[in-house]
Amino acid sequence: MSNFPQRVRDNILPLSENQTVSEAFDEWVFAEETIDHEQPVEVCQLCQQEDLRYHFLIENELNGNQLWVGSQCILRFEVGVFEEGRKLSPKDAKRKLNQIYQRMRFDACIKALERVVATENTEILTNAWAYYRKNGNLTPKYAFVVLWRLQVHKIDHSPTFFKISLKTARHQANLADMDRSRVHLIWPALTTSQRVIAQKFGHTPPTEQDTAPSS
Ligand SMILES: [Zn+2]
């Protein structure tokens, strides 16, 4: 890699021992620490990209200097990502960072569920919360109740992070029988292939009018 943006050079060199950028990057590793800021409000301390929701900590192995960066910079500049003491190939590094994203999304959903249960302690919400913790996904029915109540209570959440299970015939029947407005509410949480299934059941994707915030 020969082409480093000037701002990246300016940020990495003062914190590194080597004074060529590619050698400087060899000193840095992903420090296995992340922060979910819950809103896209942060800046990458390497490339200065704005609107980051997630920060990943990288550390200089020679002098202990640290930077909070976006995961894209870790991959782009091939900052060392390790697993069980082994430096990962770029492809495996990407896989590992993706797993970390999945984990953070799961944690964000759990946090939203905790908040909604704290606000409205009903049996169905408590059960949905327990179900998510156990299975890492919601049935279509649970998904509707959870996303609806989160919306009603204006609890900050990302609908696309919630995973919905359509594995069993019962879950599919759930979705097939669901009212259109309910399907539209859970639509953002459905994967592309689940949306195809929903359409096979006769459902239609929400139009812009359906999804416009009703304020
Ligand atoms: Zn960056």
mmCIF file with all atom_site columns, C-alpha atoms in Angstrom, residues 12-210:
data_model
loop_
_atom_site.group_PDB
_atom_site.id
_atom_site.type_symbol
_atom_site.label_atom_id
_atom_site.label_alt_id
_atom_site.label_comp_id
_atom_site.label_asym_id
_atom_site.label_entity_id
_atom_site.label_seq_id
_atom_site.pdbx_PDB_ins_code
_atom_site.Cartn_x
_atom_site.Cartn_y
_atom_site.Cartn_z
_atom_site.occupancy
_atom_site.B_iso_or_equiv
_atom_site.pdbx_formal_charge
_atom_site.auth_seq_id
_atom_site.auth_comp_id
_atom_site.auth_asym_id
_atom_site.auth_atom_id
_atom_site.pdbx_PDB_model_num
ATOM 1   C CA . ILE A 1 12  ? -0.262  7.825   12.820 1.00 0.00 ? 12  ILE A CA 1
ATOM 2   C CA . LEU A 1 13  ? 3.333   9.041   12.542 1.00 0.00 ? 13  LEU A CA 1
ATOM 3   C CA . PRO A 1 14  ? 3.577   11.144  15.740 1.00 0.00 ? 14  PRO A CA 1
ATOM 4   C CA . LEU A 1 15  ? 2.332   8.133   17.721 1.00 0.00 ? 15  LEU A CA 1
ATOM 5   C CA . SER A 1 16  ? 4.649   5.584   16.055 1.00 0.00 ? 16  SER A CA 1
ATOM 6   C CA . GLU A 1 17  ? 8.363   4.776   16.232 1.00 0.00 ? 17  GLU A CA 1
ATOM 7   C CA . ASN A 1 18  ? 8.948   4.108   12.527 1.00 0.00 ? 18  ASN A CA 1
ATOM 8   C CA . GLN A 1 19  ? 8.695   7.154   10.331 1.00 0.00 ? 19  GLN A CA 1
ATOM 9   C CA . THR A 1 20  ? 7.398   5.584   7.152  1.00 0.00 ? 20  THR A CA 1
ATOM 10  C CA . VAL A 1 21  ? 3.673   5.007   7.226  1.00 0.00 ? 21  VAL A CA 1
ATOM 11  C CA . SER A 1 22  ? 3.631   1.368   6.144  1.00 0.00 ? 22  SER A CA 1
ATOM 12  C CA . GLU A 1 23  ? 6.278   0.462   8.751  1.00 0.00 ? 23  GLU A CA 1
ATOM 13  C CA . ALA A 1 24  ? 4.445   2.537   11.348 1.00 0.00 ? 24  ALA A CA 1
ATOM 14  C CA . PHE A 1 25  ? 1.272   0.500   10.723 1.00 0.00 ? 25  PHE A CA 1
ATOM 15  C CA . ASP A 1 26  ? 3.188   -2.709  11.449 1.00 0.00 ? 26  ASP A CA 1
ATOM 16  C CA . GLU A 1 27  ? 3.494   -1.517  15.058 1.00 0.00 ? 27  GLU A CA 1
ATOM 17  C CA . TRP A 1 28  ? -0.285  -1.340  15.554 1.00 0.00 ? 28  TRP A CA 1
ATOM 18  C CA . VAL A 1 29  ? -2.765  -4.040  16.532 1.00 0.00 ? 29  VAL A CA 1
ATOM 19  C CA . PHE A 1 30  ? -6.474  -4.192  17.286 1.00 0.00 ? 30  PHE A CA 1
ATOM 20  C CA . ALA A 1 31  ? -6.684  -4.144  21.102 1.00 0.00 ? 31  ALA A CA 1
ATOM 21  C CA . GLU A 1 32  ? -9.939  -6.196  21.316 1.00 0.00 ? 32  GLU A CA 1
ATOM 22  C CA . GLU A 1 33  ? -11.857 -3.262  22.774 1.00 0.00 ? 33  GLU A CA 1
ATOM 23  C CA . THR A 1 34  ? -14.884 -1.601  21.225 1.00 0.00 ? 34  THR A CA 1
ATOM 24  C CA . ILE A 1 35  ? -17.476 1.003   22.168 1.00 0.00 ? 35  ILE A CA 1
ATOM 25  C CA . ASP A 1 36  ? -21.026 1.264   20.882 1.00 0.00 ? 36  ASP A CA 1
ATOM 26  C CA . HIS A 1 37  ? -21.829 4.975   21.171 1.00 0.00 ? 37  HIS A CA 1
ATOM 27  C CA . GLU A 1 38  ? -25.460 4.137   20.282 1.00 0.00 ? 38  GLU A CA 1
ATOM 28  C CA . GLN A 1 39  ? -25.631 7.120   17.892 1.00 0.00 ? 39  GLN A CA 1
ATOM 29  C CA . PRO A 1 40  ? -23.437 7.936   14.867 1.00 0.00 ? 40  PRO A CA 1
ATOM 30  C CA . VAL A 1 41  ? -21.637 10.769  16.624 1.00 0.00 ? 41  VAL A CA 1
ATOM 31  C CA . GLU A 1 42  ? -17.983 9.780   16.746 1.00 0.00 ? 42  GLU A CA 1
ATOM 32  C CA . VAL A 1 43  ? -14.931 10.423  14.596 1.00 0.00 ? 43  VAL A CA 1
ATOM 33  C CA . CYS A 1 44  ? -12.211 8.010   13.441 1.00 0.00 ? 44  CYS A CA 1
ATOM 34  C CA . GLN A 1 45  ? -8.977  9.237   15.002 1.00 0.00 ? 45  GLN A CA 1
ATOM 35  C CA . LEU A 1 46  ? -7.060  7.918   12.008 1.00 0.00 ? 46  LEU A CA 1
ATOM 36  C CA . CYS A 1 47  ? -8.884  9.049   8.847  1.00 0.00 ? 47  CYS A CA 1
ATOM 37  C CA . GLN A 1 48  ? -11.227 11.498  10.628 1.00 0.00 ? 48  GLN A CA 1
ATOM 38  C CA . GLN A 1 49  ? -14.307 9.938   9.115  1.00 0.00 ? 49  GLN A CA 1
ATOM 39  C CA . GLU A 1 50  ? -17.340 11.273  10.936 1.00 0.00 ? 50  GLU A CA 1
ATOM 40  C CA . ASP A 1 51  ? -20.662 9.783   12.004 1.00 0.00 ? 51  ASP A CA 1
ATOM 41  C CA . LEU A 1 52  ? -19.249 6.594   13.465 1.00 0.00 ? 52  LEU A CA 1
ATOM 42  C CA . ARG A 1 53  ? -21.427 4.677   15.864 1.00 0.00 ? 53  ARG A CA 1
ATOM 43  C CA . TYR A 1 54  ? -18.762 2.098   16.747 1.00 0.00 ? 54  TYR A CA 1
ATOM 44  C CA . HIS A 1 55  ? -15.219 2.682   17.873 1.00 0.00 ? 55  HIS A CA 1
ATOM 45  C CA . PHE A 1 56  ? -12.492 0.063   17.761 1.00 0.00 ? 56  PHE A CA 1
ATOM 46  C CA . LEU A 1 57  ? -9.348  0.543   19.837 1.00 0.00 ? 57  LEU A CA 1
ATOM 47  C CA . ILE A 1 58  ? -5.971  0.064   18.191 1.00 0.00 ? 58  ILE A CA 1
ATOM 48  C CA . GLU A 1 59  ? -2.734  0.084   20.107 1.00 0.00 ? 59  GLU A CA 1
ATOM 49  C CA . ASN A 1 60  ? 0.911   0.550   19.275 1.00 0.00 ? 60  ASN A CA 1
ATOM 50  C CA . GLU A 1 61  ? 2.795   -2.492  20.554 1.00 0.00 ? 61  GLU A CA 1
ATOM 51  C CA . LEU A 1 62  ? 6.065   -0.597  20.912 1.00 0.00 ? 62  LEU A CA 1
ATOM 52  C CA . ASN A 1 63  ? 4.958   2.424   22.933 1.00 0.00 ? 63  ASN A CA 1
ATOM 53  C CA . GLY A 1 64  ? 1.399   1.708   24.080 1.00 0.00 ? 64  GLY A CA 1
ATOM 54  C CA . ASN A 1 65  ? -0.151  4.661   22.224 1.00 0.00 ? 65  ASN A CA 1
ATOM 55  C CA . GLN A 1 66  ? -3.816  4.192   21.404 1.00 0.00 ? 66  GLN A CA 1
ATOM 56  C CA . LEU A 1 67  ? -6.338  5.419   18.843 1.00 0.00 ? 67  LEU A CA 1
ATOM 57  C CA . TRP A 1 68  ? -10.117 4.927   18.572 1.00 0.00 ? 68  TRP A CA 1
ATOM 58  C CA . VAL A 1 69  ? -10.889 4.198   14.932 1.00 0.00 ? 69  VAL A CA 1
ATOM 59  C CA . GLY A 1 70  ? -13.563 2.824   12.614 1.00 0.00 ? 70  GLY A CA 1
ATOM 60  C CA . SER A 1 71  ? -13.311 -0.840  11.668 1.00 0.00 ? 71  SER A CA 1
ATOM 61  C CA . GLN A 1 72  ? -12.885 0.175   8.014  1.00 0.00 ? 72  GLN A CA 1
ATOM 62  C CA . CYS A 1 73  ? -9.493  1.672   8.835  1.00 0.00 ? 73  CYS A CA 1
ATOM 63  C CA . ILE A 1 74  ? -8.370  -1.531  10.553 1.00 0.00 ? 74  ILE A CA 1
ATOM 64  C CA . LEU A 1 75  ? -9.138  -3.478  7.388  1.00 0.00 ? 75  LEU A CA 1
ATOM 65  C CA . ARG A 1 76  ? -7.994  -0.838  4.941  1.00 0.00 ? 76  ARG A CA 1
ATOM 66  C CA . PHE A 1 77  ? -4.561  -0.348  6.543  1.00 0.00 ? 77  PHE A CA 1
ATOM 67  C CA . GLU A 1 78  ? -4.235  -3.981  7.617  1.00 0.00 ? 78  GLU A CA 1
ATOM 68  C CA . VAL A 1 79  ? -3.773  -3.231  11.300 1.00 0.00 ? 79  VAL A CA 1
ATOM 69  C CA . GLY A 1 80  ? -2.966  -6.565  12.962 1.00 0.00 ? 80  GLY A CA 1
ATOM 70  C CA . VAL A 1 81  ? -6.014  -8.516  14.105 1.00 0.00 ? 81  VAL A CA 1
ATOM 71  C CA . PHE A 1 82  ? -5.198  -11.572 16.208 1.00 0.00 ? 82  PHE A CA 1
ATOM 72  C CA . GLU A 1 83  ? -6.972  -14.703 17.309 1.00 0.00 ? 83  GLU A CA 1
ATOM 73  C CA . GLU A 1 84  ? -5.365  -17.141 19.747 1.00 0.00 ? 84  GLU A CA 1
ATOM 74  C CA . GLY A 1 85  ? -2.004  -15.475 19.237 1.00 0.00 ? 85  GLY A CA 1
ATOM 75  C CA . ARG A 1 86  ? -2.148  -15.804 15.463 1.00 0.00 ? 86  ARG A CA 1
ATOM 76  C CA . LYS A 1 87  ? -2.282  -12.850 13.092 1.00 0.00 ? 87  LYS A CA 1
ATOM 77  C CA . LEU A 1 88  ? -5.308  -13.225 10.859 1.00 0.00 ? 88  LEU A CA 1
ATOM 78  C CA . SER A 1 89  ? -5.390  -12.935 7.078  1.00 0.00 ? 89  SER A CA 1
ATOM 79  C CA . PRO A 1 90  ? -7.345  -9.909  5.781  1.00 0.00 ? 90  PRO A CA 1
ATOM 80  C CA . LYS A 1 91  ? -10.302 -12.184 5.044  1.00 0.00 ? 91  LYS A CA 1
ATOM 81  C CA . ASP A 1 92  ? -10.309 -13.696 8.548  1.00 0.00 ? 92  ASP A CA 1
ATOM 82  C CA . ALA A 1 93  ? -9.781  -10.277 10.120 1.00 0.00 ? 93  ALA A CA 1
ATOM 83  C CA . LYS A 1 94  ? -12.912 -9.114  8.342  1.00 0.00 ? 94  LYS A CA 1
ATOM 84  C CA . ARG A 1 95  ? -14.807 -12.174 9.587  1.00 0.00 ? 95  ARG A CA 1
ATOM 85  C CA . LYS A 1 96  ? -13.697 -11.511 13.149 1.00 0.00 ? 96  LYS A CA 1
ATOM 86  C CA . LEU A 1 97  ? -14.699 -7.827  13.035 1.00 0.00 ? 97  LEU A CA 1
ATOM 87  C CA . ASN A 1 98  ? -18.064 -8.849  11.572 1.00 0.00 ? 98  ASN A CA 1
ATOM 88  C CA . GLN A 1 99  ? -18.599 -11.204 14.496 1.00 0.00 ? 99  GLN A CA 1
ATOM 89  C CA . ILE A 1 100 ? -17.831 -8.332  16.856 1.00 0.00 ? 100 ILE A CA 1
ATOM 90  C CA . TYR A 1 101 ? -20.452 -6.218  15.054 1.00 0.00 ? 101 TYR A CA 1
ATOM 91  C CA . GLN A 1 102 ? -23.002 -9.025  15.418 1.00 0.00 ? 102 GLN A CA 1
ATOM 92  C CA . ARG A 1 103 ? -22.240 -9.208  19.110 1.00 0.00 ? 103 ARG A CA 1
ATOM 93  C CA . MET A 1 104 ? -22.616 -5.433  19.550 1.00 0.00 ? 104 MET A CA 1
ATOM 94  C CA . ARG A 1 105 ? -25.916 -5.489  17.664 1.00 0.00 ? 105 ARG A CA 1
ATOM 95  C CA . PHE A 1 106 ? -27.144 -8.330  19.848 1.00 0.00 ? 106 PHE A CA 1
ATOM 96  C CA . ASP A 1 107 ? -26.130 -6.378  22.966 1.00 0.00 ? 107 ASP A CA 1
ATOM 97  C CA . ALA A 1 108 ? -27.891 -3.249  21.652 1.00 0.00 ? 108 ALA A CA 1
ATOM 98  C CA . CYS A 1 109 ? -31.096 -5.282  21.158 1.00 0.00 ? 109 CYS A CA 1
ATOM 99  C CA . ILE A 1 110 ? -30.823 -6.726  24.670 1.00 0.00 ? 110 ILE A CA 1
ATOM 100 C CA . LYS A 1 111 ? -30.380 -3.217  26.044 1.00 0.00 ? 111 LYS A CA 1
ATOM 101 C CA . ALA A 1 112 ? -33.476 -1.978  24.175 1.00 0.00 ? 112 ALA A CA 1
ATOM 102 C CA . LEU A 1 113 ? -35.434 -4.984  25.465 1.00 0.00 ? 113 LEU A CA 1
ATOM 103 C CA . GLU A 1 114 ? -34.315 -4.281  29.030 1.00 0.00 ? 114 GLU A CA 1
ATOM 104 C CA . ARG A 1 115 ? -35.474 -0.700  28.679 1.00 0.00 ? 115 ARG A CA 1
ATOM 105 C CA . VAL A 1 116 ? -38.866 -1.610  27.271 1.00 0.00 ? 116 VAL A CA 1
ATOM 106 C CA . VAL A 1 117 ? -39.436 -4.221  30.009 1.00 0.00 ? 117 VAL A CA 1
ATOM 107 C CA . ALA A 1 118 ? -38.437 -1.661  32.638 1.00 0.00 ? 118 ALA A CA 1
ATOM 108 C CA . THR A 1 119 ? -40.992 0.758   31.164 1.00 0.00 ? 119 THR A CA 1
ATOM 109 C CA . GLU A 1 120 ? -43.808 -1.723  30.670 1.00 0.00 ? 120 GLU A CA 1
ATOM 110 C CA . ASN A 1 121 ? -43.501 -4.929  32.600 1.00 0.00 ? 121 ASN A CA 1
ATOM 111 C CA . THR A 1 122 ? -45.925 -7.195  30.741 1.00 0.00 ? 122 THR A CA 1
ATOM 112 C CA . GLU A 1 123 ? -45.648 -10.945 30.459 1.00 0.00 ? 123 GLU A CA 1
ATOM 113 C CA . ILE A 1 124 ? -45.285 -10.955 26.686 1.00 0.00 ? 124 ILE A CA 1
ATOM 114 C CA . LEU A 1 125 ? -42.406 -8.441  26.739 1.00 0.00 ? 125 LEU A CA 1
ATOM 115 C CA . THR A 1 126 ? -40.644 -10.300 29.540 1.00 0.00 ? 126 THR A CA 1
ATOM 116 C CA . ASN A 1 127 ? -41.030 -13.545 27.584 1.00 0.00 ? 127 ASN A CA 1
ATOM 117 C CA . ALA A 1 128 ? -39.762 -11.921 24.393 1.00 0.00 ? 128 ALA A CA 1
ATOM 118 C CA . TRP A 1 129 ? -36.708 -10.642 26.264 1.00 0.00 ? 129 TRP A CA 1
ATOM 119 C CA . ALA A 1 130 ? -35.978 -14.129 27.677 1.00 0.00 ? 130 ALA A CA 1
ATOM 120 C CA . TYR A 1 131 ? -36.529 -15.640 24.222 1.00 0.00 ? 131 TYR A CA 1
ATOM 121 C CA . TYR A 1 132 ? -34.064 -13.233 22.614 1.00 0.00 ? 132 TYR A CA 1
ATOM 122 C CA . ARG A 1 133 ? -31.428 -13.917 25.244 1.00 0.00 ? 133 ARG A CA 1
ATOM 123 C CA . LYS A 1 134 ? -31.826 -17.654 24.749 1.00 0.00 ? 134 LYS A CA 1
ATOM 124 C CA . ASN A 1 135 ? -32.200 -17.861 20.968 1.00 0.00 ? 135 ASN A CA 1
ATOM 125 C CA . GLY A 1 136 ? -30.685 -14.655 19.613 1.00 0.00 ? 136 GLY A CA 1
ATOM 126 C CA . ASN A 1 137 ? -33.867 -13.994 17.648 1.00 0.00 ? 137 ASN A CA 1
ATOM 127 C CA . LEU A 1 138 ? -37.597 -13.337 18.054 1.00 0.00 ? 138 LEU A CA 1
ATOM 128 C CA . THR A 1 139 ? -40.656 -15.069 16.667 1.00 0.00 ? 139 THR A CA 1
ATOM 129 C CA . PRO A 1 140 ? -42.623 -12.829 14.266 1.00 0.00 ? 140 PRO A CA 1
ATOM 130 C CA . LYS A 1 141 ? -45.238 -12.317 16.993 1.00 0.00 ? 141 LYS A CA 1
ATOM 131 C CA . TYR A 1 142 ? -42.670 -11.274 19.593 1.00 0.00 ? 142 TYR A CA 1
ATOM 132 C CA . ALA A 1 143 ? -40.925 -9.073  17.046 1.00 0.00 ? 143 ALA A CA 1
ATOM 133 C CA . PHE A 1 144 ? -44.127 -7.183  16.375 1.00 0.00 ? 144 PHE A CA 1
ATOM 134 C CA . VAL A 1 145 ? -44.875 -6.600  20.077 1.00 0.00 ? 145 VAL A CA 1
ATOM 135 C CA . VAL A 1 146 ? -41.298 -5.592  20.866 1.00 0.00 ? 146 VAL A CA 1
ATOM 136 C CA . LEU A 1 147 ? -40.886 -3.177  17.941 1.00 0.00 ? 147 LEU A CA 1
ATOM 137 C CA . TRP A 1 148 ? -44.339 -1.718  18.515 1.00 0.00 ? 148 TRP A CA 1
ATOM 138 C CA . ARG A 1 149 ? -43.783 -1.073  22.230 1.00 0.00 ? 149 ARG A CA 1
ATOM 139 C CA . LEU A 1 150 ? -40.275 0.311   21.618 1.00 0.00 ? 150 LEU A CA 1
ATOM 140 C CA . GLN A 1 151 ? -41.833 2.745   19.162 1.00 0.00 ? 151 GLN A CA 1
ATOM 141 C CA . VAL A 1 152 ? -44.699 3.692   21.501 1.00 0.00 ? 152 VAL A CA 1
ATOM 142 C CA . HIS A 1 153 ? -42.303 4.374   24.382 1.00 0.00 ? 153 HIS A CA 1
ATOM 143 C CA . LYS A 1 154 ? -39.874 6.190   22.062 1.00 0.00 ? 154 LYS A CA 1
ATOM 144 C CA . ILE A 1 155 ? -37.013 3.979   23.234 1.00 0.00 ? 155 ILE A CA 1
ATOM 145 C CA . ASP A 1 156 ? -34.007 4.394   20.990 1.00 0.00 ? 156 ASP A CA 1
ATOM 146 C CA . HIS A 1 157 ? -33.347 1.224   18.969 1.00 0.00 ? 157 HIS A CA 1
ATOM 147 C CA . SER A 1 158 ? -32.368 -0.004  15.522 1.00 0.00 ? 158 SER A CA 1
ATOM 148 C CA . PRO A 1 159 ? -35.161 -2.204  14.094 1.00 0.00 ? 159 PRO A CA 1
ATOM 149 C CA . THR A 1 160 ? -32.773 -3.737  11.558 1.00 0.00 ? 160 THR A CA 1
ATOM 150 C CA . PHE A 1 161 ? -30.612 -5.204  14.360 1.00 0.00 ? 161 PHE A CA 1
ATOM 151 C CA . PHE A 1 162 ? -33.351 -7.501  15.622 1.00 0.00 ? 162 PHE A CA 1
ATOM 152 C CA . LYS A 1 163 ? -33.281 -10.978 14.171 1.00 0.00 ? 163 LYS A CA 1
ATOM 153 C CA . ILE A 1 164 ? -36.478 -12.832 13.444 1.00 0.00 ? 164 ILE A CA 1
ATOM 154 C CA . SER A 1 165 ? -36.786 -16.595 13.216 1.00 0.00 ? 165 SER A CA 1
ATOM 155 C CA . LEU A 1 166 ? -38.862 -18.172 10.461 1.00 0.00 ? 166 LEU A CA 1
ATOM 156 C CA . LYS A 1 167 ? -37.367 -21.625 10.922 1.00 0.00 ? 167 LYS A CA 1
ATOM 157 C CA . THR A 1 168 ? -40.407 -23.487 12.163 1.00 0.00 ? 168 THR A CA 1
ATOM 158 C CA . ALA A 1 169 ? -43.748 -23.964 10.426 1.00 0.00 ? 169 ALA A CA 1
ATOM 159 C CA . ARG A 1 170 ? -45.383 -22.207 13.375 1.00 0.00 ? 170 ARG A CA 1
ATOM 160 C CA . HIS A 1 171 ? -43.229 -19.091 12.946 1.00 0.00 ? 171 HIS A CA 1
ATOM 161 C CA . GLN A 1 172 ? -44.015 -19.050 9.237  1.00 0.00 ? 172 GLN A CA 1
ATOM 162 C CA . ALA A 1 173 ? -47.729 -19.419 9.967  1.00 0.00 ? 173 ALA A CA 1
ATOM 163 C CA . ASN A 1 174 ? -47.351 -16.496 12.419 1.00 0.00 ? 174 ASN A CA 1
ATOM 164 C CA . LEU A 1 175 ? -46.067 -14.337 9.619  1.00 0.00 ? 175 LEU A CA 1
ATOM 165 C CA . ALA A 1 176 ? -48.555 -15.602 7.012  1.00 0.00 ? 176 ALA A CA 1
ATOM 166 C CA . ASP A 1 177 ? -51.542 -14.715 9.235  1.00 0.00 ? 177 ASP A CA 1
ATOM 167 C CA . MET A 1 178 ? -50.222 -11.375 10.373 1.00 0.00 ? 178 MET A CA 1
ATOM 168 C CA . ASP A 1 179 ? -52.043 -8.097  9.603  1.00 0.00 ? 179 ASP A CA 1
ATOM 169 C CA . ARG A 1 180 ? -50.426 -5.926  6.985  1.00 0.00 ? 180 ARG A CA 1
ATOM 170 C CA . SER A 1 181 ? -49.608 -3.075  9.366  1.00 0.00 ? 181 SER A CA 1
ATOM 171 C CA . ARG A 1 182 ? -47.854 -5.506  11.701 1.00 0.00 ? 182 ARG A CA 1
ATOM 172 C CA . VAL A 1 183 ? -45.836 -7.030  8.880  1.00 0.00 ? 183 VAL A CA 1
ATOM 173 C CA . HIS A 1 184 ? -44.807 -3.533  7.856  1.00 0.00 ? 184 HIS A CA 1
ATOM 174 C CA . LEU A 1 185 ? -43.660 -2.768  11.367 1.00 0.00 ? 185 LEU A CA 1
ATOM 175 C CA . ILE A 1 186 ? -41.350 -5.811  11.478 1.00 0.00 ? 186 ILE A CA 1
ATOM 176 C CA . TRP A 1 187 ? -40.301 -5.441  7.817  1.00 0.00 ? 187 TRP A CA 1
ATOM 177 C CA . PRO A 1 188 ? -36.967 -3.691  8.585  1.00 0.00 ? 188 PRO A CA 1
ATOM 178 C CA . ALA A 1 189 ? -35.936 -6.632  10.786 1.00 0.00 ? 189 ALA A CA 1
ATOM 179 C CA . LEU A 1 190 ? -36.617 -9.221  8.058  1.00 0.00 ? 190 LEU A CA 1
ATOM 180 C CA . THR A 1 191 ? -33.708 -10.400 5.942  1.00 0.00 ? 191 THR A CA 1
ATOM 181 C CA . THR A 1 192 ? -33.895 -10.261 2.160  1.00 0.00 ? 192 THR A CA 1
ATOM 182 C CA . SER A 1 193 ? -34.845 -13.936 1.930  1.00 0.00 ? 193 SER A CA 1
ATOM 183 C CA . GLN A 1 194 ? -37.420 -13.558 4.703  1.00 0.00 ? 194 GLN A CA 1
ATOM 184 C CA . ARG A 1 195 ? -38.990 -10.684 2.766  1.00 0.00 ? 195 ARG A CA 1
ATOM 185 C CA . VAL A 1 196 ? -39.319 -13.003 -0.214 1.00 0.00 ? 196 VAL A CA 1
ATOM 186 C CA . ILE A 1 197 ? -41.118 -15.510 2.019  1.00 0.00 ? 197 ILE A CA 1
ATOM 187 C CA . ALA A 1 198 ? -43.398 -12.742 3.331  1.00 0.00 ? 198 ALA A CA 1
ATOM 188 C CA . GLN A 1 199 ? -44.267 -11.796 -0.241 1.00 0.00 ? 199 GLN A CA 1
ATOM 189 C CA . LYS A 1 200 ? -45.042 -15.434 -1.044 1.00 0.00 ? 200 LYS A CA 1
ATOM 190 C CA . PHE A 1 201 ? -47.581 -15.255 1.786  1.00 0.00 ? 201 PHE A CA 1
ATOM 191 C CA . GLY A 1 202 ? -49.213 -12.349 -0.034 1.00 0.00 ? 202 GLY A CA 1
ATOM 192 C CA . HIS A 1 203 ? -47.676 -9.520  1.974  1.00 0.00 ? 203 HIS A CA 1
ATOM 193 C CA . THR A 1 204 ? -46.342 -6.405  0.265  1.00 0.00 ? 204 THR A CA 1
ATOM 194 C CA . PRO A 1 205 ? -43.343 -4.288  1.257  1.00 0.00 ? 205 PRO A CA 1
ATOM 195 C CA . PRO A 1 206 ? -44.189 -1.059  3.081  1.00 0.00 ? 206 PRO A CA 1
ATOM 196 C CA . THR A 1 207 ? -44.405 2.023   0.879  1.00 0.00 ? 207 THR A CA 1
ATOM 197 C CA . GLU A 1 208 ? -42.800 5.289   1.938  1.00 0.00 ? 208 GLU A CA 1
ATOM 198 C CA . GLN A 1 209 ? -46.159 6.425   3.239  1.00 0.00 ? 209 GLN A CA 1
ATOM 199 C CA . ASP A 1 210 ? -46.374 3.438   5.580  1.00 0.00 ? 210 ASP A CA 1
#
